[in-house]
């Protein structure tokens, strides 16, 4: 079973990561080795909010399966310059729209990808990550679990 998933993952890598994902009429190409997943800061003392770590790990796990590259997870105050950022629970600056009940959003720009829900709701970030993986990268889950 894992063998079949790995073959499919390699195919997805060729289709999406090599030529870029088609988003809103444009194509954005990202080199996985030049990317980081960024967690939101919780406070000045903590480098990141642990409530969102699960969403970041899910994104990381699936990007490893798709690309073969382990994209590091960093705190908001540890973001390296010159990298493509996958932001967990961070809105793009141009998103001012109010959230509907239980709404999640994700957005992809040439500089970063954003996965977020209503503030203080870590499930929103999870669902935004899952929605992106399914709609843009073609990830499908046949049953729960990693087997």
PDB file of N, CA and C in Angstrom, residues 75-133:
ATOM      1  N   UNK A  75       9.447  28.940  14.242  1.00  0.00           N
ATOM      2  CA  UNK A  75       8.605  29.916  14.915  1.00  0.00           C
ATOM      3  C   UNK A  75       8.578  31.221  14.147  1.00  0.00           C
ATOM      4  N   UNK A  76       7.586  32.040  14.428  1.00  0.00           N
ATOM      5  CA  UNK A  76       7.400  33.301  13.720  1.00  0.00           C
ATOM      6  C   UNK A  76       8.600  34.240  13.858  1.00  0.00           C
ATOM      7  N   UNK A  77       9.320  34.142  14.973  1.00  0.00           N
ATOM      8  CA  UNK A  77      10.483  35.020  15.150  1.00  0.00           C
ATOM      9  C   UNK A  77      11.783  34.361  14.686  1.00  0.00           C
ATOM     10  N   UNK A  78      11.677  33.225  14.006  1.00  0.00           N
ATOM     11  CA  UNK A  78      12.857  32.516  13.494  1.00  0.00           C
ATOM     12  C   UNK A  78      12.823  32.381  11.976  1.00  0.00           C
ATOM     13  N   UNK A  79      12.010  33.183  11.299  1.00  0.00           N
ATOM     14  CA  UNK A  79      11.794  33.041   9.864  1.00  0.00           C
ATOM     15  C   UNK A  79      13.032  33.476   9.089  1.00  0.00           C
ATOM     16  N   UNK A  80      13.623  32.559   8.331  1.00  0.00           N
ATOM     17  CA  UNK A  80      14.800  32.933   7.550  1.00  0.00           C
ATOM     18  C   UNK A  80      14.408  33.740   6.301  1.00  0.00           C
ATOM     19  N   UNK A  81      15.234  34.704   5.960  1.00  0.00           N
ATOM     20  CA  UNK A  81      14.993  35.508   4.761  1.00  0.00           C
ATOM     21  C   UNK A  81      15.281  34.676   3.517  1.00  0.00           C
ATOM     22  N   UNK A  82      14.629  35.015   2.444  1.00  0.00           N
ATOM     23  CA  UNK A  82      14.896  34.371   1.170  1.00  0.00           C
ATOM     24  C   UNK A  82      14.242  33.017   0.994  1.00  0.00           C
ATOM     25  N   UNK A  83      13.372  32.620   1.888  1.00  0.00           N
ATOM     26  CA  UNK A  83      12.677  31.330   1.798  1.00  0.00           C
ATOM     27  C   UNK A  83      11.213  31.572   1.442  1.00  0.00           C
ATOM     28  N   UNK A  84      10.572  30.535   0.867  1.00  0.00           N
ATOM     29  CA  UNK A  84       9.130  30.570   0.654  1.00  0.00           C
ATOM     30  C   UNK A  84       8.481  30.157   1.961  1.00  0.00           C
ATOM     31  N   UNK A  85       7.491  30.926   2.426  1.00  0.00           N
ATOM     32  CA  UNK A  85       6.884  30.691   3.731  1.00  0.00           C
ATOM     33  C   UNK A  85       5.499  30.070   3.586  1.00  0.00           C
ATOM     34  N   UNK A  86       5.277  28.978   4.329  1.00  0.00           N
ATOM     35  CA  UNK A  86       3.952  28.392   4.495  1.00  0.00           C
ATOM     36  C   UNK A  86       3.498  28.823   5.891  1.00  0.00           C
ATOM     37  N   UNK A  87       2.650  29.842   5.979  1.00  0.00           N
ATOM     38  CA  UNK A  87       2.234  30.378   7.269  1.00  0.00           C
ATOM     39  C   UNK A  87       1.015  29.631   7.810  1.00  0.00           C
ATOM     40  N   UNK A  88       1.116  29.191   9.054  1.00  0.00           N
ATOM     41  CA  UNK A  88      -0.009  28.568   9.741  1.00  0.00           C
ATOM     42  C   UNK A  88      -0.683  29.636  10.607  1.00  0.00           C
ATOM     43  N   UNK A  89      -1.979  29.784  10.449  1.00  0.00           N
ATOM     44  CA  UNK A  89      -2.807  30.723  11.209  1.00  0.00           C
ATOM     45  C   UNK A  89      -2.315  32.165  11.085  1.00  0.00           C
ATOM     46  N   UNK A  90      -2.023  32.559   9.856  1.00  0.00           N
ATOM     47  CA  UNK A  90      -1.679  33.955   9.585  1.00  0.00           C
ATOM     48  C   UNK A  90      -2.426  34.391   8.333  1.00  0.00           C
ATOM     49  N   UNK A  91      -3.102  35.519   8.438  1.00  0.00           N
ATOM     50  CA  UNK A  91      -3.845  36.078   7.305  1.00  0.00           C
ATOM     51  C   UNK A  91      -2.915  36.880   6.407  1.00  0.00           C
ATOM     52  N   UNK A  92      -3.144  36.824   5.098  1.00  0.00           N
ATOM     53  CA  UNK A  92      -2.415  37.764   4.238  1.00  0.00           C
ATOM     54  C   UNK A  92      -2.883  39.190   4.560  1.00  0.00           C
ATOM     55  N   UNK A  93      -2.036  40.150   4.378  1.00  0.00           N
ATOM     56  CA  UNK A  93      -2.360  41.523   4.771  1.00  0.00           C
ATOM     57  C   UNK A  93      -3.546  42.099   4.006  1.00  0.00           C
ATOM     58  N   UNK A  94      -3.839  41.584   2.825  1.00  0.00           N
ATOM     59  CA  UNK A  94      -4.953  42.122   2.047  1.00  0.00           C
ATOM     60  C   UNK A  94      -6.298  41.452   2.356  1.00  0.00           C
ATOM     61  N   UNK A  95      -6.335  40.480   3.263  1.00  0.00           N
ATOM     62  CA  UNK A  95      -7.590  39.802   3.620  1.00  0.00           C
ATOM     63  C   UNK A  95      -8.215  40.506   4.828  1.00  0.00           C
ATOM     64  N   UNK A  96      -9.193  41.338   4.569  1.00  0.00           N
ATOM     65  CA  UNK A  96      -9.880  42.092   5.629  1.00  0.00           C
ATOM     66  C   UNK A  96     -11.303  41.584   5.850  1.00  0.00           C
ATOM     67  N   UNK A  97     -11.734  40.625   5.063  1.00  0.00           N
ATOM     68  CA  UNK A  97     -13.106  40.112   5.108  1.00  0.00           C
ATOM     69  C   UNK A  97     -13.391  39.379   6.423  1.00  0.00           C
ATOM     70  N   UNK A  98     -14.590  39.597   6.974  1.00  0.00           N
ATOM     71  CA  UNK A  98     -15.009  38.898   8.192  1.00  0.00           C
ATOM     72  C   UNK A  98     -15.222  37.419   7.891  1.00  0.00           C
ATOM     73  N   UNK A  99     -14.994  36.579   8.894  1.00  0.00           N
ATOM     74  CA  UNK A  99     -15.218  35.147   8.746  1.00  0.00           C
ATOM     75  C   UNK A  99     -16.688  34.800   8.954  1.00  0.00           C
ATOM     76  N   UNK A 100     -17.188  33.877   8.150  1.00  0.00           N
ATOM     77  CA  UNK A 100     -18.487  33.264   8.410  1.00  0.00           C
ATOM     78  C   UNK A 100     -18.267  32.205   9.490  1.00  0.00           C
ATOM     79  N   UNK A 101     -19.318  31.726  10.084  1.00  0.00           N
ATOM     80  CA  UNK A 101     -19.210  30.695  11.117  1.00  0.00           C
ATOM     81  C   UNK A 101     -18.485  29.470  10.568  1.00  0.00           C
ATOM     82  N   UNK A 102     -17.448  29.027  11.245  1.00  0.00           N
ATOM     83  CA  UNK A 102     -16.654  27.838  10.920  1.00  0.00           C
ATOM     84  C   UNK A 102     -15.951  27.916   9.565  1.00  0.00           C
ATOM     85  N   UNK A 103     -15.757  29.108   9.048  1.00  0.00           N
ATOM     86  CA  UNK A 103     -15.082  29.276   7.764  1.00  0.00           C
ATOM     87  C   UNK A 103     -13.571  29.112   7.927  1.00  0.00           C
ATOM     88  N   UNK A 104     -12.958  28.508   6.931  1.00  0.00           N
ATOM     89  CA  UNK A 104     -11.504  28.415   6.865  1.00  0.00           C
ATOM     90  C   UNK A 104     -11.071  29.026   5.535  1.00  0.00           C
ATOM     91  N   UNK A 105      -9.814  29.436   5.487  1.00  0.00           N
ATOM     92  CA  UNK A 105      -9.289  30.014   4.248  1.00  0.00           C
ATOM     93  C   UNK A 105      -7.832  29.613   4.070  1.00  0.00           C
ATOM     94  N   UNK A 106      -7.424  29.602   2.834  1.00  0.00           N
ATOM     95  CA  UNK A 106      -6.012  29.511   2.503  1.00  0.00           C
ATOM     96  C   UNK A 106      -5.792  30.373   1.270  1.00  0.00           C
ATOM     97  N   UNK A 107      -4.596  30.897   1.157  1.00  0.00           N
ATOM     98  CA  UNK A 107      -4.243  31.750   0.028  1.00  0.00           C
ATOM     99  C   UNK A 107      -2.794  31.473  -0.344  1.00  0.00           C
ATOM    100  N   UNK A 108      -2.514  31.529  -1.630  1.00  0.00           N
ATOM    101  CA  UNK A 108      -1.155  31.307  -2.117  1.00  0.00           C
ATOM    102  C   UNK A 108      -0.742  32.515  -2.941  1.00  0.00           C
ATOM    103  N   UNK A 109       0.424  33.062  -2.616  1.00  0.00           N
ATOM    104  CA  UNK A 109       0.986  34.187  -3.347  1.00  0.00           C
ATOM    105  C   UNK A 109       2.391  33.785  -3.808  1.00  0.00           C
ATOM    106  N   UNK A 110       3.023  34.576  -4.636  1.00  0.00           N
ATOM    107  CA  UNK A 110       4.392  34.245  -5.037  1.00  0.00           C
ATOM    108  C   UNK A 110       5.391  34.224  -3.873  1.00  0.00           C
ATOM    109  N   UNK A 111       5.070  34.911  -2.769  1.00  0.00           N
ATOM    110  CA  UNK A 111       5.980  34.983  -1.628  1.00  0.00           C
ATOM    111  C   UNK A 111       5.661  33.991  -0.521  1.00  0.00           C
ATOM    112  N   UNK A 112       4.382  33.609  -0.386  1.00  0.00           N
ATOM    113  CA  UNK A 112       3.990  32.779   0.752  1.00  0.00           C
ATOM    114  C   UNK A 112       2.640  32.114   0.520  1.00  0.00           C
ATOM    115  N   UNK A 113       2.392  31.082   1.332  1.00  0.00           N
ATOM    116  CA  UNK A 113       1.072  30.446   1.390  1.00  0.00           C
ATOM    117  C   UNK A 113       0.558  30.626   2.812  1.00  0.00           C
ATOM    118  N   UNK A 114      -0.746  30.851   2.953  1.00  0.00           N
ATOM    119  CA  UNK A 114      -1.365  31.144   4.242  1.00  0.00           C
ATOM    120  C   UNK A 114      -2.495  30.146   4.494  1.00  0.00           C
ATOM    121  N   UNK A 115      -2.528  29.564   5.691  1.00  0.00           N
ATOM    122  CA  UNK A 115      -3.559  28.606   6.086  1.00  0.00           C
ATOM    123  C   UNK A 115      -4.137  29.100   7.407  1.00  0.00           C
ATOM    124  N   UNK A 116      -5.426  29.456   7.424  1.00  0.00           N
ATOM    125  CA  UNK A 116      -5.950  30.101   8.622  1.00  0.00           C
ATOM    126  C   UNK A 116      -7.463  29.940   8.740  1.00  0.00           C
ATOM    127  N   UNK A 117      -7.902  30.094   9.975  1.00  0.00           N
ATOM    128  CA  UNK A 117      -9.319  30.103  10.307  1.00  0.00           C
ATOM    129  C   UNK A 117      -9.559  31.254  11.257  1.00  0.00           C
ATOM    130  N   UNK A 118     -10.700  31.221  11.929  1.00  0.00           N
ATOM    131  CA  UNK A 118     -10.989  32.277  12.890  1.00  0.00           C
ATOM    132  C   UNK A 118      -9.921  32.279  13.977  1.00  0.00           C
ATOM    133  N   UNK A 119      -9.646  33.444  14.524  1.00  0.00           N
ATOM    134  CA  UNK A 119      -8.607  33.555  15.547  1.00  0.00           C
ATOM    135  C   UNK A 119      -8.896  32.653  16.730  1.00  0.00           C
ATOM    136  N   UNK A 120      -7.835  32.150  17.342  1.00  0.00           N
ATOM    137  CA  UNK A 120      -7.922  31.260  18.513  1.00  0.00           C
ATOM    138  C   UNK A 120      -8.677  29.970  18.230  1.00  0.00           C
ATOM    139  N   UNK A 121      -8.625  29.507  16.983  1.00  0.00           N
ATOM    140  CA  UNK A 121      -9.267  28.250  16.624  1.00  0.00           C
ATOM    141  C   UNK A 121      -8.270  27.425  15.822  1.00  0.00           C
ATOM    142  N   UNK A 122      -7.521  26.563  16.502  1.00  0.00           N
ATOM    143  CA  UNK A 122      -6.492  25.781  15.812  1.00  0.00           C
ATOM    144  C   UNK A 122      -7.084  24.799  14.808  1.00  0.00           C
ATOM    145  N   UNK A 123      -8.343  24.401  14.986  1.00  0.00           N
ATOM    146  CA  UNK A 123      -8.971  23.504  14.012  1.00  0.00           C
ATOM    147  C   UNK A 123      -9.124  24.173  12.654  1.00  0.00           C
ATOM    148  N   UNK A 124      -9.325  25.482  12.637  1.00  0.00           N
ATOM    149  CA  UNK A 124      -9.428  26.193  11.371  1.00  0.00           C
ATOM    150  C   UNK A 124      -8.157  26.050  10.544  1.00  0.00           C
ATOM    151  N   UNK A 125      -7.008  26.150  11.195  1.00  0.00           N
ATOM    152  CA  UNK A 125      -5.736  25.982  10.493  1.00  0.00           C
ATOM    153  C   UNK A 125      -5.593  24.555   9.958  1.00  0.00           C
ATOM    154  N   UNK A 126      -5.989  23.563  10.769  1.00  0.00           N
ATOM    155  CA  UNK A 126      -5.968  22.169  10.315  1.00  0.00           C
ATOM    156  C   UNK A 126      -6.789  22.006   9.038  1.00  0.00           C
ATOM    157  N   UNK A 127      -8.040  22.467   9.102  1.00  0.00           N
ATOM    158  CA  UNK A 127      -8.932  22.276   7.961  1.00  0.00           C
ATOM    159  C   UNK A 127      -8.467  23.052   6.734  1.00  0.00           C
ATOM    160  N   UNK A 128      -7.857  24.210   6.936  1.00  0.00           N
ATOM    161  CA  UNK A 128      -7.313  24.970   5.809  1.00  0.00           C
ATOM    162  C   UNK A 128      -6.179  24.191   5.142  1.00  0.00           C
ATOM    163  N   UNK A 129      -5.316  23.567   5.945  1.00  0.00           N
ATOM    164  CA  UNK A 129      -4.227  22.746   5.404  1.00  0.00           C
ATOM    165  C   UNK A 129      -4.804  21.569   4.624  1.00  0.00           C
ATOM    166  N   UNK A 130      -5.765  20.852   5.217  1.00  0.00           N
ATOM    167  CA  UNK A 130      -6.366  19.702   4.533  1.00  0.00           C
ATOM    168  C   UNK A 130      -7.053  20.117   3.228  1.00  0.00           C
ATOM    169  N   UNK A 131      -7.758  21.237   3.239  1.00  0.00           N
ATOM    170  CA  UNK A 131      -8.443  21.712   2.043  1.00  0.00           C
ATOM    171  C   UNK A 131      -7.445  22.027   0.931  1.00  0.00           C
ATOM    172  N   UNK A 132      -6.346  22.688   1.273  1.00  0.00           N
ATOM    173  CA  UNK A 132      -5.294  22.990   0.298  1.00  0.00           C
ATOM    174  C   UNK A 132      -4.680  21.707  -0.269  1.00  0.00           C
ATOM    175  N   UNK A 133      -4.339  20.774   0.622  1.00  0.00           N
ATOM    176  CA  UNK A 133      -3.730  19.518   0.161  1.00  0.00           C
ATOM    177  C   UNK A 133      -4.650  18.783  -0.806  1.00  0.00           C
TER     178      UNK A 133
END
